[in-house]
PDB file of C-alpha atoms in Angstrom:
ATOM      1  CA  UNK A  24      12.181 -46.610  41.290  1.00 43.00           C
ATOM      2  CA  UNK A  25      10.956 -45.528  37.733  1.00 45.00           C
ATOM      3  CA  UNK A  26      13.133 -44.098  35.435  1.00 45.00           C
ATOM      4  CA  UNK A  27      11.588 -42.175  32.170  1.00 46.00           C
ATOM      5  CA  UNK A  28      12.934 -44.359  29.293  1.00 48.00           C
ATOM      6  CA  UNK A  29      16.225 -43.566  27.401  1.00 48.00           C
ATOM      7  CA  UNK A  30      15.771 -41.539  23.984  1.00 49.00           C
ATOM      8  CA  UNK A  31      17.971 -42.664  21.587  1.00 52.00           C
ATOM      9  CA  UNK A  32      21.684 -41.339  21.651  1.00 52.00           C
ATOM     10  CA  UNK A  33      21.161 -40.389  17.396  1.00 47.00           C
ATOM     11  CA  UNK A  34      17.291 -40.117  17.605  1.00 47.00           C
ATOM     12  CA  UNK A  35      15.306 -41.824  14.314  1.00 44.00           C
ATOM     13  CA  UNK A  36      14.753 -39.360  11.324  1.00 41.00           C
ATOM     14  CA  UNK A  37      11.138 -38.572  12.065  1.00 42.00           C
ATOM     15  CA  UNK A  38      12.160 -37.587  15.594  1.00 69.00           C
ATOM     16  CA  UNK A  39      14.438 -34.799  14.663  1.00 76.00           C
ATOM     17  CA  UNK A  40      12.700 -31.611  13.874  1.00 85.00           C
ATOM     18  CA  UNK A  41      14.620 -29.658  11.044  1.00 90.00           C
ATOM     19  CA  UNK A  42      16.628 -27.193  13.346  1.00 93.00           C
ATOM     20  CA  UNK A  43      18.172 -30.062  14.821  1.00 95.00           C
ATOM     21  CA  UNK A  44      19.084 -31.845  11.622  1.00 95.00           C
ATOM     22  CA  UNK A  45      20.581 -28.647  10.644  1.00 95.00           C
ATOM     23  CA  UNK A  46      22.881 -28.607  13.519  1.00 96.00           C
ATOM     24  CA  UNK A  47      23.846 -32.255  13.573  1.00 96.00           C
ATOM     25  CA  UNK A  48      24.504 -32.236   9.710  1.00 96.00           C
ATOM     26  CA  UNK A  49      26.333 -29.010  10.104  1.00 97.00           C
ATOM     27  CA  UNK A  50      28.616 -30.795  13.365  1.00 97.00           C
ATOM     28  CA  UNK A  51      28.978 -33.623  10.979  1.00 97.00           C
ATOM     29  CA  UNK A  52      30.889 -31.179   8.246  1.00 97.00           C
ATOM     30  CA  UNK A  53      33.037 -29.813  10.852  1.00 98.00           C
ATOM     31  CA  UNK A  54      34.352 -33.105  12.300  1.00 98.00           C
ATOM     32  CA  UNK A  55      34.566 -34.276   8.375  1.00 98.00           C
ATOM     33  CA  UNK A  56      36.817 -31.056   7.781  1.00 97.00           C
ATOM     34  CA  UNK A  57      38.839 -31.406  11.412  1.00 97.00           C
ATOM     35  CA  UNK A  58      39.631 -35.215   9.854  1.00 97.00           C
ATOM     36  CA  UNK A  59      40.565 -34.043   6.092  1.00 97.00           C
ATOM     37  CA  UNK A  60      43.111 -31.103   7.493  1.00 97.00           C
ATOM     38  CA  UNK A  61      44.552 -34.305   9.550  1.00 96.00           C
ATOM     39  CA  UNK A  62      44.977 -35.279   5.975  1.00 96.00           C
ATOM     40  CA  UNK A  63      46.694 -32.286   4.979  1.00 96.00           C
ATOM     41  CA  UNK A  64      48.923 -32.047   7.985  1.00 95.00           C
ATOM     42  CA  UNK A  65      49.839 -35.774   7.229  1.00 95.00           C
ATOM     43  CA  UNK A  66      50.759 -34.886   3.532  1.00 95.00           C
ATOM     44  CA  UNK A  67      52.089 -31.376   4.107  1.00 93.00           C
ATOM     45  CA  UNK A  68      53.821 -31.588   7.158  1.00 88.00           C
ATOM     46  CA  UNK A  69      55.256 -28.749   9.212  1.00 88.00           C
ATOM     47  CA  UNK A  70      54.923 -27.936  13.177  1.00 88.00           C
ATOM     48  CA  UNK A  71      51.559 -29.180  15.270  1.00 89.00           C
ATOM     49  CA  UNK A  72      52.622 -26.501  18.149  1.00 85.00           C
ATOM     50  CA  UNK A  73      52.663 -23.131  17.349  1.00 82.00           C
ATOM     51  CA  UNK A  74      50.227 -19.883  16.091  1.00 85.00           C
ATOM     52  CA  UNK A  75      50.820 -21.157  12.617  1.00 90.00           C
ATOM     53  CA  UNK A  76      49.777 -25.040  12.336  1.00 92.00           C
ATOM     54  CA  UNK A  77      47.569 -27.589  10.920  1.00 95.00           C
ATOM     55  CA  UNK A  78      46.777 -28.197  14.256  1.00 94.00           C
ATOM     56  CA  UNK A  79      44.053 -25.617  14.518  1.00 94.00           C
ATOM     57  CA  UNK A  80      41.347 -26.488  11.708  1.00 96.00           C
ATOM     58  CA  UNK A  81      41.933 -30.034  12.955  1.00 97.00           C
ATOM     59  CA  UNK A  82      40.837 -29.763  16.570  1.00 94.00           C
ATOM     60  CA  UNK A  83      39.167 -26.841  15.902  1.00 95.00           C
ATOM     61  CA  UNK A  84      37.085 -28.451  13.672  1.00 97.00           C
ATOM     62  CA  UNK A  85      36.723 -32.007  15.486  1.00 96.00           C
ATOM     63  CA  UNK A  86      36.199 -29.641  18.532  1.00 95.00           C
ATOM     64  CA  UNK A  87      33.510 -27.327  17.423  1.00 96.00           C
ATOM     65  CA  UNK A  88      31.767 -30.075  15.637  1.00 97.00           C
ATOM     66  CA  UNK A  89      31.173 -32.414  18.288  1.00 95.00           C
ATOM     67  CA  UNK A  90      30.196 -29.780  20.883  1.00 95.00           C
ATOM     68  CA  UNK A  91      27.291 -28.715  18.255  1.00 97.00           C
ATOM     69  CA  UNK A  92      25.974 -32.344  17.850  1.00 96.00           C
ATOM     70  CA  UNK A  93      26.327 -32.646  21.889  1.00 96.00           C
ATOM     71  CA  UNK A  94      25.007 -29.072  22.564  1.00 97.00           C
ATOM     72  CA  UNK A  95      22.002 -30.171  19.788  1.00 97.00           C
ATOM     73  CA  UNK A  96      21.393 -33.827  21.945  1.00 96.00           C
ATOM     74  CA  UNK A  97      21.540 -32.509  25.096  1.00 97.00           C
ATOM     75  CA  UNK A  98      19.569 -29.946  24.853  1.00 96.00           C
ATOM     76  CA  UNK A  99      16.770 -32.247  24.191  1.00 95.00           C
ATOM     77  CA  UNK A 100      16.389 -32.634  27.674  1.00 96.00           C
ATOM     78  CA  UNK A 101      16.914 -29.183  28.997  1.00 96.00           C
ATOM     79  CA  UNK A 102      13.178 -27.808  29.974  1.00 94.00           C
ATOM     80  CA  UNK A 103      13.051 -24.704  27.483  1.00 94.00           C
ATOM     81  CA  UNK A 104      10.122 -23.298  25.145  1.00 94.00           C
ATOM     82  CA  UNK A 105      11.045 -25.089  21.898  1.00 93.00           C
ATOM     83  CA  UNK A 106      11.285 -21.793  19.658  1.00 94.00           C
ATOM     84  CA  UNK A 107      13.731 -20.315  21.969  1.00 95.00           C
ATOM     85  CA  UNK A 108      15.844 -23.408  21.661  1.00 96.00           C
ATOM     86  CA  UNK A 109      15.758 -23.547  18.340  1.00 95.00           C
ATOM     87  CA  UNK A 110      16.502 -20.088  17.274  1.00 96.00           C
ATOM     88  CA  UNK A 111      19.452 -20.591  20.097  1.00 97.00           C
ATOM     89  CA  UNK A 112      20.630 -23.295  17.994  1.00 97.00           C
ATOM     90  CA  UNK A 113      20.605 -22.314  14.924  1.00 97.00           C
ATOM     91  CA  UNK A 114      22.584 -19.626  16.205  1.00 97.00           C
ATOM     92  CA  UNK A 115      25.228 -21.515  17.611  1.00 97.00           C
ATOM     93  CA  UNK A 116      25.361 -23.403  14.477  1.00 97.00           C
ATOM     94  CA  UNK A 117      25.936 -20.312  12.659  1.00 97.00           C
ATOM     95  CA  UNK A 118      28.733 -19.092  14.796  1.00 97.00           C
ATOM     96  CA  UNK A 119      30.229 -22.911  15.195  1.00 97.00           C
ATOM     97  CA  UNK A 120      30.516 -22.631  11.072  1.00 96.00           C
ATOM     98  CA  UNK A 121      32.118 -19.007  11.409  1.00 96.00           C
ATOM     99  CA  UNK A 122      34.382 -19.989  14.060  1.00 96.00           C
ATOM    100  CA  UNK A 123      35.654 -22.918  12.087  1.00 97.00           C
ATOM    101  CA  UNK A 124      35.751 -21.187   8.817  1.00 96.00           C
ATOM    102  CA  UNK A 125      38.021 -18.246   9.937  1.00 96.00           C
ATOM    103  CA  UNK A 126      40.220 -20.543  11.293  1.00 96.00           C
ATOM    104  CA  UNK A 127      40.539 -22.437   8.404  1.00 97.00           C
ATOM    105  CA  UNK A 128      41.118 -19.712   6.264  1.00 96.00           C
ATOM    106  CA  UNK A 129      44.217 -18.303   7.881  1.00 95.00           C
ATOM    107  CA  UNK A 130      45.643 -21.921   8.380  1.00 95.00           C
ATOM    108  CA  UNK A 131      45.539 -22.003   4.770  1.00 96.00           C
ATOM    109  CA  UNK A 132      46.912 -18.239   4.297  1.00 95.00           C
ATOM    110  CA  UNK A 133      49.713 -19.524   6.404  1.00 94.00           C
ATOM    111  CA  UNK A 134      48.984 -16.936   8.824  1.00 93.00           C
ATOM    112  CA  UNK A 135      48.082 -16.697  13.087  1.00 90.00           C
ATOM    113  CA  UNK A 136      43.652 -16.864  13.352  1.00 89.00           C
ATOM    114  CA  UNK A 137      43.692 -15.312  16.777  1.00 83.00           C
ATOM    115  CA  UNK A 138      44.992 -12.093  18.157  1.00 80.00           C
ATOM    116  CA  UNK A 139      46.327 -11.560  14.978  1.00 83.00           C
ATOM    117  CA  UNK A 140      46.378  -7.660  13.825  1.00 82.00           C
ATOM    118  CA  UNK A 141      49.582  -7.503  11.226  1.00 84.00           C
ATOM    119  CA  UNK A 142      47.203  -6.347   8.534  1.00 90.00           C
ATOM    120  CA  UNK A 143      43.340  -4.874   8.217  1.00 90.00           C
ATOM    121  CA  UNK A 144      42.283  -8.467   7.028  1.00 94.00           C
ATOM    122  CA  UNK A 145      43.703 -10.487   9.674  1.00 90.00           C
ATOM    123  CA  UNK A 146      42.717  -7.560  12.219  1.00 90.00           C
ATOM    124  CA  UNK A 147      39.360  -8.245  10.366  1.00 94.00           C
ATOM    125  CA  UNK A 148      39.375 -11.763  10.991  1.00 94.00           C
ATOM    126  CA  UNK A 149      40.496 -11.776  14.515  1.00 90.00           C
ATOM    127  CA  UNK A 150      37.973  -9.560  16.071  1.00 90.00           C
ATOM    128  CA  UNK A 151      35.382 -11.972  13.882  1.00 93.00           C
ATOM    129  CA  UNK A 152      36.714 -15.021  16.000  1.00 92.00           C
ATOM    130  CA  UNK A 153      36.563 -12.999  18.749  1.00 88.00           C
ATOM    131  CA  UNK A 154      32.842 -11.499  19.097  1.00 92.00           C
ATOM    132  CA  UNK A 155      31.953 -15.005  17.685  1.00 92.00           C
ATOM    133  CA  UNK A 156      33.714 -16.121  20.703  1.00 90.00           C
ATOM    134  CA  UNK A 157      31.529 -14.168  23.088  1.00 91.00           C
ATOM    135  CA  UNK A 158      28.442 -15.416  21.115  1.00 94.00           C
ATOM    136  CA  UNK A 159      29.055 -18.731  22.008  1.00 94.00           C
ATOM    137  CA  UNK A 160      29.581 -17.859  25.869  1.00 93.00           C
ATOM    138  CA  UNK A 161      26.512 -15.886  25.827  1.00 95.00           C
ATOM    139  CA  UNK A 162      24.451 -19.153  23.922  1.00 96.00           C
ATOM    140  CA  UNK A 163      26.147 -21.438  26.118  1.00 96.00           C
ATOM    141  CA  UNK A 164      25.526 -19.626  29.375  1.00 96.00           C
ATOM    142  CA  UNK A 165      21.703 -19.461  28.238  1.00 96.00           C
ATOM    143  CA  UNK A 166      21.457 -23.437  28.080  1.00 97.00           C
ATOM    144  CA  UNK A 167      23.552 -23.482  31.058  1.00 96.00           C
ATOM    145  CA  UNK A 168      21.213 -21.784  33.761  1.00 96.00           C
ATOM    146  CA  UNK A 169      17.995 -23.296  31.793  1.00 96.00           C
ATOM    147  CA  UNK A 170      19.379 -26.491  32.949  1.00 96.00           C
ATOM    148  CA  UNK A 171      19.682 -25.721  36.292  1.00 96.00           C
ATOM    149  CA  UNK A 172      16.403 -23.555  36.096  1.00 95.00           C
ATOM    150  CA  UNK A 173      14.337 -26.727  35.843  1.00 94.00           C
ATOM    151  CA  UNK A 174      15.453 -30.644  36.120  1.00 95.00           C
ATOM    152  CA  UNK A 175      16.427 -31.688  33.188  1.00 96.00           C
ATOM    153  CA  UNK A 176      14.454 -34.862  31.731  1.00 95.00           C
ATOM    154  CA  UNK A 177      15.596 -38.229  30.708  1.00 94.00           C
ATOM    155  CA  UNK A 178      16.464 -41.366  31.991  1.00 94.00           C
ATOM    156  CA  UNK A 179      17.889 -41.966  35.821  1.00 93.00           C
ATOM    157  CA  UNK A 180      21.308 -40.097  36.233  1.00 95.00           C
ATOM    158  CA  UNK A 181      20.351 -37.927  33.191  1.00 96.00           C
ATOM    159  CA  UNK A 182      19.635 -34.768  34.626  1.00 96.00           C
ATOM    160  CA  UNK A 183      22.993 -34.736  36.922  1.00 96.00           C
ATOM    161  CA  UNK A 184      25.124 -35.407  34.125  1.00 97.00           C
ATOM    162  CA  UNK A 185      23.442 -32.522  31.745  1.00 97.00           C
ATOM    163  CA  UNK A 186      23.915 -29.756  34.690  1.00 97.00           C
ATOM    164  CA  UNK A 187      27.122 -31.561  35.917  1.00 97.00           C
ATOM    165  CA  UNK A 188      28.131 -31.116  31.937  1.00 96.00           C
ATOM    166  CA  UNK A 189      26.952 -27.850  31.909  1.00 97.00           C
ATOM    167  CA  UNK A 190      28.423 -26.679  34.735  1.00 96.00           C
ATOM    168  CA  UNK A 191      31.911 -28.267  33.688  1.00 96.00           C
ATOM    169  CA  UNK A 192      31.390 -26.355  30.202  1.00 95.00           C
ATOM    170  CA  UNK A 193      31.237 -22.998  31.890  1.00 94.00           C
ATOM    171  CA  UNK A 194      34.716 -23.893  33.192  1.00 95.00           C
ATOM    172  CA  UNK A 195      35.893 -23.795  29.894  1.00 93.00           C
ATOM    173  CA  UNK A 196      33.963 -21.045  28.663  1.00 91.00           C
ATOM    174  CA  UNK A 197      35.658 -18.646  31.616  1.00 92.00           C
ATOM    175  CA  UNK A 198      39.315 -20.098  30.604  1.00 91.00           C
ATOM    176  CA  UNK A 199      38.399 -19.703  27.062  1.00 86.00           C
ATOM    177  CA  UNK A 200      37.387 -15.978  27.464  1.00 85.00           C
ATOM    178  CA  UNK A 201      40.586 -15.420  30.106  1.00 86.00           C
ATOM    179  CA  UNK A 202      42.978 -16.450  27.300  1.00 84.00           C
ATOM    180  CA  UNK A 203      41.129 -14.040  24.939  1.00 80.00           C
ATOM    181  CA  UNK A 204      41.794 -11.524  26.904  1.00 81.00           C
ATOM    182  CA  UNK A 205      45.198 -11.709  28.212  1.00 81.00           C
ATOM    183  CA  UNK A 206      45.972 -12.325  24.398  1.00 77.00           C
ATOM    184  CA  UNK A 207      44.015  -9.344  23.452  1.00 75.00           C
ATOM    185  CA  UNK A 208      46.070  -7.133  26.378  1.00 80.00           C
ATOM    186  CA  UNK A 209      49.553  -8.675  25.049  1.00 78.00           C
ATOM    187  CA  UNK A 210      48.683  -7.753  21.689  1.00 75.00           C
ATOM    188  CA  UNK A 211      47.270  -4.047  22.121  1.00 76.00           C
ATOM    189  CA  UNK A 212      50.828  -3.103  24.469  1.00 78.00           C
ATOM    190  CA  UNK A 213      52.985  -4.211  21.803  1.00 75.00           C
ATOM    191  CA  UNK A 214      53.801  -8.293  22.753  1.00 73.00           C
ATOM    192  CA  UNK A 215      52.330  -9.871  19.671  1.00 70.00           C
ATOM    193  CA  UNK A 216      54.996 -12.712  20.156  1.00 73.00           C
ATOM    194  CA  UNK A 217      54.144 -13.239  23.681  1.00 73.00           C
ATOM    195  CA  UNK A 218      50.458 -12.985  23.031  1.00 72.00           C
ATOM    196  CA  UNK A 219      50.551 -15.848  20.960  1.00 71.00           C
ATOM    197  CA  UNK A 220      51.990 -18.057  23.400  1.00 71.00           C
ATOM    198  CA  UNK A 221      50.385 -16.835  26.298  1.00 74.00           C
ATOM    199  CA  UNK A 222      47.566 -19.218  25.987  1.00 75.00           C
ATOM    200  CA  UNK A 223      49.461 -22.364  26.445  1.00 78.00           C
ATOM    201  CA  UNK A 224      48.752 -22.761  30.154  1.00 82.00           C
ATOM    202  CA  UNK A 225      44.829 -22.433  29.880  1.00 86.00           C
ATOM    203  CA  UNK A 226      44.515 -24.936  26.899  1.00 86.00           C
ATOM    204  CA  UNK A 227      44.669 -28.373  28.688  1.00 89.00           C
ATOM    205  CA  UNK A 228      41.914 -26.571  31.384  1.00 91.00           C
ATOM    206  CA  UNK A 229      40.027 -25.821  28.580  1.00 90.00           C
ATOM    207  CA  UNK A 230      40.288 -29.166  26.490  1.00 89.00           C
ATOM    208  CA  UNK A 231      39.203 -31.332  29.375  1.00 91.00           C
ATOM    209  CA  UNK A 232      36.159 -28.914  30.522  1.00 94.00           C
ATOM    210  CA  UNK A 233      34.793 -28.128  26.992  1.00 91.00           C
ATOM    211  CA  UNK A 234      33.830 -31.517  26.290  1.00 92.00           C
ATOM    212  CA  UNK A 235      31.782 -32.720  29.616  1.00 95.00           C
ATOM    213  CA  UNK A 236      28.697 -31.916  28.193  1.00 95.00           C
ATOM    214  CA  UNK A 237      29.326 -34.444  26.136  1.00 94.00           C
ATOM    215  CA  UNK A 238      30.601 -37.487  27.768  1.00 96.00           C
ATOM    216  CA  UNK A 239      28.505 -37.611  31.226  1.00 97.00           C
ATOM    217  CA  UNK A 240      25.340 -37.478  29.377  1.00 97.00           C
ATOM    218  CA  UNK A 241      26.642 -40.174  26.945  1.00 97.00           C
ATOM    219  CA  UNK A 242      27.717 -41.977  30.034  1.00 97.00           C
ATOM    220  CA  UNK A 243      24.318 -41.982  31.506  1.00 96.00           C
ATOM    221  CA  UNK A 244      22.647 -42.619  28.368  1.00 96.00           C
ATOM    222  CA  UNK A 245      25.006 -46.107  27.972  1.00 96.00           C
ATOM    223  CA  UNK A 246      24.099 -46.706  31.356  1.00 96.00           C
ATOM    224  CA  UNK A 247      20.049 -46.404  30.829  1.00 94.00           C
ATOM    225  CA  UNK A 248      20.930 -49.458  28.435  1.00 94.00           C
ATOM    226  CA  UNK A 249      21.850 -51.533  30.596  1.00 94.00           C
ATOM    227  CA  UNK A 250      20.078 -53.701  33.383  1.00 93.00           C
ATOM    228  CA  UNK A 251      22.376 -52.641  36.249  1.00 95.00           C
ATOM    229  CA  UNK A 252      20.584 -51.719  38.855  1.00 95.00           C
ATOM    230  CA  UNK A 253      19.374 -47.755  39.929  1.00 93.00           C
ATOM    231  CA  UNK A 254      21.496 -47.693  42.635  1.00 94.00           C
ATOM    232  CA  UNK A 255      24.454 -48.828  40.619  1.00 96.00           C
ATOM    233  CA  UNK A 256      23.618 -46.485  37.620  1.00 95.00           C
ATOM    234  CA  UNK A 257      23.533 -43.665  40.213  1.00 94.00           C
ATOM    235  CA  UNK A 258      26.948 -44.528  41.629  1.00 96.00           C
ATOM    236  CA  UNK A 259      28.430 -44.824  38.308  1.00 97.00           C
ATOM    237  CA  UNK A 260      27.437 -41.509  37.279  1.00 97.00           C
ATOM    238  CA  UNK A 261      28.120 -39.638  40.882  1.00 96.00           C
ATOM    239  CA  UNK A 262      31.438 -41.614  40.190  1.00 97.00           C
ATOM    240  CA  UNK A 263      32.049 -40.154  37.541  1.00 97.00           C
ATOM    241  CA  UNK A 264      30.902 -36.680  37.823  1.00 97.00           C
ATOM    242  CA  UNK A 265      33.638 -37.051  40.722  1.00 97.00           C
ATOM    243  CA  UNK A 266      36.328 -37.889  38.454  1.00 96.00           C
ATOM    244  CA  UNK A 267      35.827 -35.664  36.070  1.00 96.00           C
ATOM    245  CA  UNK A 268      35.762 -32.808  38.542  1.00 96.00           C
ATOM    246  CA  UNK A 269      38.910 -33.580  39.612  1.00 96.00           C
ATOM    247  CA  UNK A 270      40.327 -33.436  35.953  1.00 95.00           C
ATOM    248  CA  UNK A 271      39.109 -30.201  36.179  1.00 95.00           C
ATOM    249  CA  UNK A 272      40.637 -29.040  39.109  1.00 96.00           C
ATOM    250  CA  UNK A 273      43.658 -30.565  38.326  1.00 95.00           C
ATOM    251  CA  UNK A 274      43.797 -28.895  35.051  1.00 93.00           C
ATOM    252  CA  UNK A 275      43.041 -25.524  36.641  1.00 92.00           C
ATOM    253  CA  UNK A 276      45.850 -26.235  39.506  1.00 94.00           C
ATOM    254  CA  UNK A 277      48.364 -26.809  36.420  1.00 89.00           C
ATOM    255  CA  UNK A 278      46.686 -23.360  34.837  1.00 87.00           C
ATOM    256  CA  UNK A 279      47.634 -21.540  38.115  1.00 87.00           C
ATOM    257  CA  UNK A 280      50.994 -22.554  38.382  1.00 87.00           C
ATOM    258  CA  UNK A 281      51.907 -22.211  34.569  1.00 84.00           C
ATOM    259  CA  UNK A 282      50.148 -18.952  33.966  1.00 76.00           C
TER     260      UNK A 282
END
């Protein structure tokens, strides 16, 4: 069987039109700044858990910047007109940087990001993270069914680990949006407290399905390096795919009982 051959996991400069360099430079800040507020945290101290915590521009930022430099790889292979994939990610970049950034900025005001509405600013700020939220499910969703809309290119395994990915992602976009909203209902009927705490069951669902997109298309990139046979490379990633289902469902089992 002939596979098409593996495109590098960090593609050469001249490869990399400069949309995607945008993105992948702009992923690159984001992990930098998830690292430094490790830093801080380190230096300054003070709770991980909680509304109020370092925790938040760190994996916010490590979070948001990988997924860009994924979402940027990965959608190399998706079959899409190249304008449209560009303008959708420069987009995402956009709203990856905003998402981060508001964050940020109430970690350092000392002060909740989300469902937060003690004052016009932070009222301000929260609906920002949120319709920045729904831009990103809406971007997402768009690279989602244009994977599935055609087979995905690349080498063998490659297109069942981008819509496996994909598919896993949307999983975390649906738990990412339910938290929103439950939040959003605490918050409006007077349960601020409870509203920021009311996420807590979602979060590990959401962790382990954000961030599938990433690793089974790494997985079946590593694999294209190898000289393991087809069969093998297809059991790996079929393997796999399995496992990290069943993360998933775990996850969501855990969500159910917990919510």
């Amino acid at each position: 069987m002939r596979t098409t051959r593996a495109r590098p996991l960090i593609p050469p400069k001249h490869s990399l039109r400069p949309a995607e360099w945008l993105c992948c430079a702009t992923g690159a800040l984001l992990v930098l700044s998830g690292c430094l507020h490790l830093l801080v945290f380190a230096v300054d101290g003070g709770p991980w858990d909680g509304p109020v915590s370092w925790r938040k521009p760190v994996t916010f930022g490590l979070s948001f910047g990988l997924t860009l430099i994924a979402i940027t790889w990965v959608t190399s292979y998706v079959r899409m007109e190249a304008r449209l994939r560009t303008a959708l990610l420069v987009v995402f970049a956009a709203d990856c940087l905003v998402e981060v950034g508001g964050i940020t900025l109430q970690a350092w005001r000392r002060v909740p990001s989300h469902l937060n509405m003690e004052s016009g600013f932070d009222t301000a700020v929260s609906m920002m993270l949120a319709v920045g939220g729904g831009v990103l499910v809406v971007l997402l969703t768009l690279f989602a069914v244009a994977s599935f809309r055609s087979r995905p290119t690349g080498p063998l395994g490659m297109p069942l680990a981008v819509r496996s990915g994909f598919a896993i992602l949307l999983v975390a976009l649906a738990s990412g949006a339910a938290m929103i909203a439950r939040g959003v209902v605490l918050t409006r009927t007077g349960h601020q407290e409870a509203a920021y705490h009311s996420t807590a069951p979602l979060k590990p669902l959401h962790g382990v399905s954000l961030h599938a997109v990433l690793v089974l298309p790494a997985l079946a990139w590593l694999l294209s390096r190898t000289d393991w046979s087809d069969k093998v490379k297809e059991r790996v990633v079929y393997g796999a795919v399995g496992c990290y289902a069943t993360a998933v469902v775990v996850a969501g089992v855990h969500a159910a009982l917990t919510w």
